[in-house]
Amino acid sequence: MSITTPATEATAAREGYFGAFGGQYVPEALSGALTQLVDAWHDAEHDPAFASELDDLRRSYGGRPTPLYRAGRLSEEAGVEVWLKREDLAHTGSHKLNNVVGQALLTRRMGKPRVIAETGAGQHGVATATAAALFGLECTVYMGAEDCRRQRLNVVRMQLLGAEVVPVESGTRTLKDAINEAMRDWVTNVDSTHYLIGSAMGPHPFPTIVRELQKVISIEAKEQFALQAGGVPDAVIACVGGGSNAIGSFADWIAVEGVELIGIEAAGEGVGSGRSAATISEGREAVLHGSRSIALVDEDGQVRPAHSVSAGLDYPGVGPEHAHLATSGRGTYLSATDDDALLGFRRTCELEGIIPALEPAHAVGWLLRHGHDHLGDGARVILTMSGRGDKDVDEVVEVAGWDVGVAKAFGTDRSEPTDNDRSEP
């Protein structure tokens, strides 16, 4: 399947748009499956039994609600009051299960025995494999070969949960290429297979379904903040790749005046360096993976390689609702470099006893370096800790060149950290 498809050569449905962005730009072979999914989602939205089962699974299986935690020491260092929405404490270790359980229920509703998924950091793959095991579905997960290398722990987790993991060797061997292969599989097996997309991207109705299933993050956070802190925050901050955790974090705040929505993209080695994944900062309007949005494309409309230390943000596009929020001015989209992310990773560990995934570590790194200047004195912010960082520890140590050592790793070195130990990587 072509990565970018001119609208004149595709099926474009004038529904599921966010301003100028969204729609359905797909081969004819997928039109029937998308129509079936639209109908199934519409029916489920109006079915109290669906909502009841989903809510019960979220509580009893997924561990919701996740806590909202005031990060005192991180707040002192950032110069603003930081509240962490702890999606890292949900079952499977990230926000991904919110979407996956709902789509697994839809898969059962449509009578399909098999799910496929793409994954970058592996968290969506793990969540999909988990739900497939729970519902008795066959599961295949496509993952770029480079991401398999740097997220090896999650590859093993998926396999333990019964999923087939297919390393993708084409292209840059990362998330974009995994999506391409998953779409090819879907075209071939559309009658028996549901493509369980993990982010707020793709053809309609996927961006809407993912937003509505991830919206639980902001619904909970709004209630928790009012109870624990009072009022509303000055800003809600989340990392953005395709944008599932961010749109879930933003959704229930969009209509609330005075709350800035800040999405932090991965700038890799820097905006303008040629090795970045800051799509909104550097991209242009294009059709990518079935919807019109903003993507990293060259003058000829070809997709440019994206780069990030984080496998989950290493994607050359963004979901269409984020493109709309950015161009309409409702959302503020900024970026953090690899070095910012490593700083955020390390300081969250040291200050709060929380090992973050590299994805939300971008948001923490931006907040530590730029948050006070951007937000001002007395600002209160909610930052979505979208996942835990077990999967990233080996990669961080290797990339940053940190000398962990056996003594430090096992807690036998009781010496005080040196200035060099505390410096940014």
Short mmCIF file of C-alpha atoms in Angstrom, two decimals:
data_model
loop_
_atom_site.label_atom_id
_atom_site.label_comp_id
_atom_site.label_asym_id
_atom_site.label_seq_id
_atom_site.Cartn_x
_atom_site.Cartn_y
_atom_site.Cartn_z
CA MET A 1 0.00 0.00 0.00
CA SER A 2 1.27 3.47 -0.88
CA ILE A 3 2.37 5.51 2.09
CA THR A 4 1.00 8.77 0.70
CA THR A 5 -1.94 8.75 -1.67
CA PRO A 6 -3.24 11.78 -3.60
CA ALA A 7 -6.89 12.41 -2.82
CA THR A 8 -7.79 12.03 -6.51
CA GLU A 9 -6.62 8.42 -6.41
CA ALA A 10 -8.31 7.43 -3.19
CA THR A 11 -11.67 6.98 -1.58
CA ALA A 12 -12.27 10.10 0.53
CA ALA A 13 -15.31 10.24 2.78
CA ARG A 14 -16.39 13.70 3.87
CA GLU A 15 -17.00 12.65 7.43
CA GLY A 16 -14.69 12.18 10.33
CA TYR A 17 -12.95 15.49 9.64
CA PHE A 18 -11.41 17.88 12.15
CA GLY A 19 -11.42 21.13 10.25
CA ALA A 20 -9.44 20.40 7.09
CA PHE A 21 -7.91 17.22 8.49
CA GLY A 22 -9.05 13.60 8.69
CA GLY A 23 -11.29 11.70 6.32
CA GLN A 24 -10.88 8.33 4.65
CA TYR A 25 -8.15 7.93 2.01
CA VAL A 26 -7.98 4.20 1.46
CA PRO A 27 -7.98 1.51 -1.23
CA GLU A 28 -11.42 0.29 -2.26
CA ALA A 29 -10.65 -3.06 -0.60
CA LEU A 30 -10.87 -1.42 2.84
CA SER A 31 -14.04 0.61 2.30
CA GLY A 32 -16.35 -2.19 3.42
CA ALA A 33 -14.38 -2.89 6.59
CA LEU A 34 -14.37 0.79 7.53
CA THR A 35 -18.12 1.05 6.93
CA GLN A 36 -18.62 -1.99 9.16
CA LEU A 37 -16.44 -0.40 11.83
CA VAL A 38 -18.34 2.92 11.63
CA ASP A 39 -21.62 1.05 12.11
CA ALA A 40 -20.27 -1.10 14.95
CA TRP A 41 -18.90 1.96 16.76
CA HIS A 42 -22.16 3.88 16.31
CA ASP A 43 -24.15 0.97 17.72
CA ALA A 44 -21.73 0.47 20.62
CA GLU A 45 -21.82 4.16 21.56
CA HIS A 46 -25.56 3.89 22.06
CA ASP A 47 -25.53 0.50 23.80
CA PRO A 48 -25.56 0.69 27.63
CA ALA A 49 -24.31 -2.90 27.81
CA PHE A 50 -21.15 -1.97 25.87
CA ALA A 51 -20.45 0.98 28.16
CA SER A 52 -21.09 -1.13 31.26
CA GLU A 53 -18.74 -3.92 30.17
CA LEU A 54 -16.05 -1.44 29.16
CA ASP A 55 -16.26 0.41 32.49
CA ASP A 56 -16.14 -2.85 34.43
CA LEU A 57 -13.04 -4.02 32.53
CA ARG A 58 -11.35 -0.68 33.06
CA ARG A 59 -11.85 -0.94 36.81
CA SER A 60 -11.46 -4.62 37.56
CA TYR A 61 -8.89 -5.55 34.91
CA GLY A 62 -7.18 -2.30 33.87
CA GLY A 63 -6.72 -0.76 37.31
CA ARG A 64 -8.59 2.48 36.68
CA PRO A 65 -8.83 5.17 37.81
CA THR A 66 -5.11 5.90 37.73
CA PRO A 67 -3.84 8.34 40.38
CA LEU A 68 -3.17 12.05 39.95
CA TYR A 69 0.01 12.67 41.94
CA ARG A 70 1.56 15.98 43.02
CA ALA A 71 5.26 15.63 42.18
CA GLY A 72 6.74 17.85 44.90
CA ARG A 73 10.45 17.57 44.17
CA LEU A 74 9.95 17.75 40.41
CA SER A 75 7.82 20.85 40.99
CA GLU A 76 10.66 22.51 42.92
CA GLU A 77 13.12 21.89 40.11
CA ALA A 78 10.72 22.90 37.33
CA GLY A 79 9.55 26.07 39.06
CA VAL A 80 5.88 25.18 38.46
CA GLU A 81 3.46 22.94 40.32
CA VAL A 82 3.49 19.55 38.57
CA TRP A 83 0.74 16.96 38.85
CA LEU A 84 1.44 13.63 37.17
CA LYS A 85 -1.44 11.63 35.71
CA ARG A 86 -0.09 8.14 36.39
CA GLU A 87 -1.01 6.11 33.31
CA ASP A 88 2.21 4.18 33.94
CA LEU A 89 0.37 2.46 36.80
CA ALA A 90 -2.36 1.02 34.58
CA HIS A 91 -2.28 -2.68 33.67
CA THR A 92 0.41 -3.37 31.02
CA GLY A 93 2.27 -0.20 32.08
CA SER A 94 0.80 2.51 29.88
CA HIS A 95 -2.34 4.25 28.63
CA LYS A 96 -2.62 1.86 25.68
CA LEU A 97 -5.06 -0.57 27.30
CA ASN A 98 -7.74 2.16 27.42
CA ASN A 99 -8.10 1.99 23.65
CA VAL A 100 -7.30 -1.68 23.15
CA VAL A 101 -9.99 -3.11 25.42
CA GLY A 102 -12.64 -0.99 23.73
CA GLN A 103 -11.54 -2.03 20.26
CA ALA A 104 -11.34 -5.67 21.33
CA LEU A 105 -14.99 -5.42 22.35
CA LEU A 106 -15.74 -3.98 18.91
CA THR A 107 -13.82 -6.85 17.27
CA ARG A 108 -15.99 -9.36 19.12
CA ARG A 109 -19.06 -7.35 18.16
CA MET A 110 -18.10 -7.59 14.47
CA GLY A 111 -17.52 -11.34 14.76
CA LYS A 112 -13.87 -11.24 13.69
CA PRO A 113 -11.50 -13.84 15.19
CA ARG A 114 -8.19 -12.04 14.55
CA VAL A 115 -6.58 -8.71 15.39
CA ILE A 116 -3.44 -7.13 14.02
CA ALA A 117 -1.57 -4.14 15.36
CA GLU A 118 1.42 -1.94 14.75
CA THR A 119 3.73 -0.96 17.56
CA GLY A 120 6.74 1.28 18.03
CA ALA A 121 7.73 1.26 21.69
CA GLY A 122 5.95 -2.06 22.10
CA GLN A 123 3.41 -0.78 24.62
CA HIS A 124 0.51 -0.90 22.17
CA GLY A 125 1.65 -4.33 21.05
CA VAL A 126 1.73 -5.58 24.62
CA ALA A 127 -1.72 -4.13 25.31
CA THR A 128 -3.12 -5.70 22.12
CA ALA A 129 -1.60 -9.09 22.95
CA THR A 130 -3.05 -8.78 26.46
CA ALA A 131 -6.56 -8.06 25.19
CA ALA A 132 -6.27 -10.81 22.58
CA ALA A 133 -5.43 -13.29 25.32
CA LEU A 134 -8.33 -12.03 27.41
CA PHE A 135 -10.86 -12.31 24.56
CA GLY A 136 -9.43 -15.41 22.88
CA LEU A 137 -8.42 -13.66 19.65
CA GLU A 138 -5.60 -14.55 17.29
CA CYS A 139 -3.04 -11.74 17.35
CA THR A 140 -0.24 -10.59 15.04
CA VAL A 141 1.85 -7.52 15.86
CA TYR A 142 4.05 -5.73 13.32
CA MET A 143 7.11 -3.99 14.75
CA GLY A 144 10.06 -2.36 13.03
CA ALA A 145 13.23 -4.42 13.34
CA GLU A 146 15.09 -1.48 14.88
CA ASP A 147 12.32 -1.08 17.45
CA CYS A 148 12.46 -4.83 18.18
CA ARG A 149 16.12 -4.34 19.02
CA ARG A 150 15.70 -1.35 21.31
CA GLN A 151 12.46 -2.60 22.93
CA ARG A 152 13.40 -6.27 23.28
CA LEU A 153 11.63 -6.64 26.65
CA ASN A 154 8.27 -5.81 25.08
CA VAL A 155 8.89 -8.27 22.22
CA VAL A 156 9.28 -11.01 24.81
CA ARG A 157 6.18 -9.83 26.69
CA MET A 158 4.08 -9.98 23.51
CA GLN A 159 5.31 -13.47 22.73
CA LEU A 160 4.59 -14.66 26.28
CA LEU A 161 1.03 -13.34 25.84
CA GLY A 162 0.60 -15.49 22.74
CA ALA A 163 1.08 -12.94 19.96
CA GLU A 164 3.07 -13.46 16.78
CA VAL A 165 5.58 -10.61 16.48
CA VAL A 166 6.67 -9.84 12.92
CA PRO A 167 9.89 -7.76 12.64
CA VAL A 168 9.66 -5.35 9.71
CA GLU A 169 12.95 -4.98 7.82
CA SER A 170 11.80 -2.48 5.17
CA GLY A 171 12.40 1.28 5.10
CA THR A 172 13.70 2.78 8.32
CA ARG A 173 12.67 -0.39 10.22
CA THR A 174 10.58 1.67 12.67
CA LEU A 175 6.94 2.57 13.37
CA LYS A 176 6.02 3.97 9.93
CA ASP A 177 7.12 0.74 8.28
CA ALA A 178 5.25 -1.38 10.83
CA ILE A 179 2.05 0.51 9.98
CA ASN A 180 2.64 -0.08 6.26
CA GLU A 181 2.96 -3.83 6.80
CA ALA A 182 -0.07 -3.98 9.09
CA MET A 183 -2.15 -2.21 6.44
CA ARG A 184 -0.99 -4.69 3.80
CA ASP A 185 -2.04 -7.56 6.08
CA TRP A 186 -5.42 -5.90 6.65
CA VAL A 187 -6.09 -5.52 2.92
CA THR A 188 -5.32 -9.22 2.44
CA ASN A 189 -7.33 -10.52 5.40
CA VAL A 190 -10.00 -7.86 5.78
CA ASP A 191 -12.93 -10.27 6.22
CA SER A 192 -11.45 -12.06 9.24
CA THR A 193 -9.22 -9.38 10.75
CA HIS A 194 -9.65 -6.10 12.63
CA TYR A 195 -6.74 -3.68 12.49
CA LEU A 196 -6.50 -2.48 16.07
CA ILE A 197 -4.80 0.87 15.47
CA GLY A 198 -2.98 2.18 18.51
CA SER A 199 -2.88 5.90 17.91
CA ALA A 200 -5.28 8.70 17.01
CA MET A 201 -4.41 8.44 13.32
CA GLY A 202 -5.49 6.49 10.27
CA PRO A 203 -8.73 6.67 8.29
CA HIS A 204 -12.07 7.58 9.84
CA PRO A 205 -13.38 6.35 12.27
CA PHE A 206 -10.08 5.41 13.98
CA PRO A 207 -9.09 8.92 15.20
CA THR A 208 -12.54 9.37 16.76
CA ILE A 209 -12.66 5.89 18.30
CA VAL A 210 -9.20 6.24 19.83
CA ARG A 211 -9.98 9.71 21.19
CA GLU A 212 -13.22 8.56 22.80
CA LEU A 213 -11.60 5.50 24.36
CA GLN A 214 -8.59 7.49 25.63
CA LYS A 215 -10.75 10.38 26.86
CA VAL A 216 -11.02 8.59 30.21
CA ILE A 217 -7.59 10.10 31.02
CA SER A 218 -8.84 13.70 30.95
CA ILE A 219 -12.24 12.87 32.45
CA GLU A 220 -10.54 11.37 35.49
CA ALA A 221 -7.87 14.07 35.68
CA LYS A 222 -10.45 16.88 35.66
CA GLU A 223 -12.35 15.36 38.58
CA GLN A 224 -9.17 14.52 40.49
CA PHE A 225 -7.61 17.95 40.05
CA ALA A 226 -10.75 19.73 41.22
CA LEU A 227 -10.86 17.53 44.32
CA GLN A 228 -7.15 17.46 45.17
CA ALA A 229 -5.91 20.89 44.04
CA GLY A 230 -9.04 22.91 43.42
CA GLY A 231 -10.10 24.68 40.25
CA VAL A 232 -8.46 23.90 36.94
CA PRO A 233 -4.79 23.71 35.87
CA ASP A 234 -3.09 26.37 33.80
CA ALA A 235 -1.90 23.75 31.34
CA VAL A 236 -2.17 20.08 30.42
CA ILE A 237 1.01 18.64 28.92
CA ALA A 238 1.54 15.39 27.03
CA CYS A 239 4.04 13.94 24.59
CA VAL A 240 2.87 13.58 20.98
CA GLY A 241 3.80 11.00 18.37
CA GLY A 242 0.70 9.81 16.57
CA GLY A 243 -1.07 11.36 19.53
CA SER A 244 -3.25 8.87 21.44
CA ASN A 245 -2.22 9.74 24.99
CA ALA A 246 -2.18 13.45 24.18
CA ILE A 247 -5.66 13.52 22.64
CA GLY A 248 -6.96 11.51 25.59
CA SER A 249 -5.27 13.96 27.95
CA PHE A 250 -6.67 16.99 26.11
CA ALA A 251 -10.17 15.86 25.12
CA ASP A 252 -12.18 16.85 28.18
CA TRP A 253 -10.29 20.14 28.51
CA ILE A 254 -10.73 21.43 24.95
CA ALA A 255 -13.88 23.36 25.84
CA VAL A 256 -12.44 24.73 29.10
CA GLU A 257 -11.21 28.30 28.74
CA GLY A 258 -7.88 29.20 30.28
CA VAL A 259 -6.36 25.71 30.14
CA GLU A 260 -3.48 25.59 27.68
CA LEU A 261 -3.05 22.29 25.86
CA ILE A 262 0.66 21.66 25.28
CA GLY A 263 1.82 18.81 23.09
CA ILE A 264 5.51 17.97 23.12
CA GLU A 265 6.87 16.36 19.97
CA ALA A 266 10.20 14.57 19.65
CA ALA A 267 12.80 16.86 18.06
CA GLY A 268 15.51 14.19 17.99
CA GLU A 269 18.80 15.95 17.34
CA GLY A 270 16.99 19.28 16.93
CA VAL A 271 14.36 20.92 14.75
CA GLY A 272 15.94 21.54 11.36
CA SER A 273 18.69 18.97 11.93
CA GLY A 274 17.25 16.46 9.48
CA ARG A 275 17.01 13.96 12.34
CA SER A 276 13.77 14.88 14.07
CA ALA A 277 10.19 13.67 14.52
CA ALA A 278 8.69 17.11 15.22
CA THR A 279 5.93 16.77 12.65
CA ILE A 280 3.87 19.85 13.46
CA SER A 281 6.97 22.05 13.76
CA GLU A 282 8.53 20.85 10.49
CA GLY A 283 5.81 19.15 8.46
CA ARG A 284 3.23 20.11 5.88
CA GLU A 285 -0.26 18.98 4.95
CA ALA A 286 -0.27 15.52 3.38
CA VAL A 287 -2.17 12.24 3.24
CA LEU A 288 -0.46 9.58 5.34
CA HIS A 289 -1.77 6.18 6.40
CA GLY A 290 -5.35 6.85 5.37
CA SER A 291 -6.07 10.39 6.56
CA ARG A 292 -5.20 13.97 5.69
CA SER A 293 -3.02 15.52 8.37
CA ILE A 294 0.46 17.00 8.78
CA ALA A 295 3.47 14.85 7.93
CA LEU A 296 7.20 15.07 7.39
CA VAL A 297 7.34 15.11 3.58
CA ASP A 298 9.79 16.54 1.06
CA GLU A 299 9.08 18.79 -1.93
CA ASP A 300 7.96 15.77 -3.97
CA GLY A 301 5.52 14.59 -1.30
CA GLN A 302 7.70 11.67 -0.22
CA VAL A 303 7.84 10.83 3.46
CA ARG A 304 11.04 11.91 5.17
CA PRO A 305 12.64 9.63 7.79
CA ALA A 306 11.83 10.55 11.37
CA HIS A 307 14.25 10.19 14.26
CA SER A 308 13.81 10.02 18.01
CA VAL A 309 15.55 8.25 20.84
CA SER A 310 12.03 7.12 21.72
CA ALA A 311 10.56 4.33 19.58
CA GLY A 312 7.03 5.46 20.41
CA LEU A 313 7.53 8.99 19.05
CA ASP A 314 9.64 8.01 16.04
CA TYR A 315 6.85 8.63 13.52
CA PRO A 316 6.69 11.13 10.60
CA GLY A 317 3.01 12.01 11.06
CA VAL A 318 0.46 13.10 13.64
CA GLY A 319 -3.23 12.40 14.18
CA PRO A 320 -5.63 14.71 12.30
CA GLU A 321 -7.25 16.17 15.41
CA HIS A 322 -3.84 17.33 16.63
CA ALA A 323 -3.24 18.95 13.23
CA HIS A 324 -6.55 20.78 13.68
CA LEU A 325 -5.82 21.83 17.26
CA ALA A 326 -2.43 23.17 16.13
CA THR A 327 -3.66 25.09 13.08
CA SER A 328 -6.73 26.46 14.90
CA GLY A 329 -4.59 27.74 17.76
CA ARG A 330 -6.36 25.74 20.48
CA GLY A 331 -3.30 23.57 21.03
CA THR A 332 0.32 24.61 21.53
CA TYR A 333 2.79 22.17 19.98
CA LEU A 334 6.44 22.43 20.99
CA SER A 335 9.30 19.96 20.98
CA ALA A 336 11.98 18.32 23.09
CA THR A 337 15.27 16.87 21.86
CA ASP A 338 16.77 13.49 22.67
CA ASP A 339 18.95 15.22 25.26
CA ASP A 340 15.88 16.85 26.83
CA ALA A 341 14.22 13.43 27.06
CA LEU A 342 17.26 11.85 28.71
CA LEU A 343 17.31 14.69 31.22
CA GLY A 344 13.60 14.18 31.92
CA PHE A 345 14.12 10.44 32.28
CA ARG A 346 16.95 10.75 34.75
CA ARG A 347 15.50 13.54 36.89
CA THR A 348 12.11 11.84 37.20
CA CYS A 349 13.95 8.78 38.51
CA GLU A 350 16.10 10.76 40.92
CA LEU A 351 13.51 13.22 42.19
CA GLU A 352 10.31 11.16 42.32
CA GLY A 353 11.34 7.50 42.38
CA ILE A 354 9.45 6.96 39.11
CA ILE A 355 11.11 5.41 36.05
CA PRO A 356 9.29 7.02 33.12
CA ALA A 357 9.05 5.76 29.58
CA LEU A 358 11.15 7.78 27.16
CA GLU A 359 7.98 9.09 25.53
CA PRO A 360 6.66 11.12 28.51
CA ALA A 361 10.26 11.88 29.51
CA HIS A 362 10.21 14.28 26.53
CA ALA A 363 7.42 16.23 28.22
CA VAL A 364 9.26 16.23 31.54
CA GLY A 365 12.50 17.36 29.89
CA TRP A 366 10.71 20.23 28.13
CA LEU A 367 9.05 21.24 31.40
CA LEU A 368 12.35 21.27 33.29
CA ARG A 369 14.12 23.37 30.66
CA HIS A 370 11.37 25.63 29.37
CA GLY A 371 8.24 25.22 31.49
CA HIS A 372 8.75 28.11 33.90
CA ASP A 373 9.66 30.57 31.15
CA HIS A 374 6.61 29.51 29.12
CA LEU A 375 4.07 29.28 31.95
CA GLY A 376 5.28 31.78 34.55
CA ASP A 377 5.30 31.87 38.34
CA GLY A 378 2.63 29.96 40.20
CA ALA A 379 1.52 27.86 37.23
CA ARG A 380 -0.13 24.52 37.92
CA VAL A 381 0.15 21.79 35.29
CA ILE A 382 -1.02 18.26 34.70
CA LEU A 383 1.54 16.14 32.84
CA THR A 384 0.49 12.72 31.58
CA MET A 385 2.97 10.04 32.56
CA SER A 386 1.86 7.86 29.68
CA GLY A 387 4.01 4.83 30.43
CA ARG A 388 6.65 3.30 32.63
CA GLY A 389 10.26 2.98 31.56
CA ASP A 390 11.28 -0.62 32.25
CA LYS A 391 11.40 -1.15 28.48
CA ASP A 392 13.81 1.76 28.00
CA VAL A 393 16.42 1.24 30.71
CA ASP A 394 18.94 -0.69 28.59
CA GLU A 395 18.55 1.68 25.64
CA VAL A 396 18.93 4.78 27.84
CA VAL A 397 22.09 3.46 29.47
CA GLU A 398 23.57 2.65 26.05
CA VAL A 399 22.55 5.90 24.30
CA ALA A 400 23.49 8.16 27.18
CA GLY A 401 26.70 6.31 27.96
CA TRP A 402 25.91 6.24 31.65
CA ASP A 403 28.21 4.12 33.82
CA VAL A 404 25.67 2.22 35.90
CA GLY A 405 28.08 -0.39 37.23
CA VAL A 406 27.29 -3.50 39.26
CA ALA A 407 27.75 -1.74 42.59
CA LYS A 408 25.31 1.04 41.76
CA ALA A 409 22.85 -1.33 40.09
CA PHE A 410 22.63 -3.50 43.20
CA GLY A 411 22.71 -0.65 45.67
CA THR A 412 26.05 -1.52 47.28
CA ASP A 413 27.72 1.78 46.40
CA ARG A 414 26.75 4.09 49.28
CA SER A 415 28.84 7.06 48.16
CA GLU A 416 27.17 10.39 47.48
CA PRO A 417 26.59 11.18 43.80
CA THR A 418 29.18 13.47 42.26
CA ASP A 419 28.41 16.61 40.28
CA ASN A 420 29.15 14.60 37.15
CA ASP A 421 26.58 11.98 38.21
CA ARG A 422 23.95 14.71 38.48
CA SER A 423 24.72 16.46 35.22
CA GLU A 424 22.54 16.07 32.20
CA PRO A 425 23.61 13.35 29.76
#
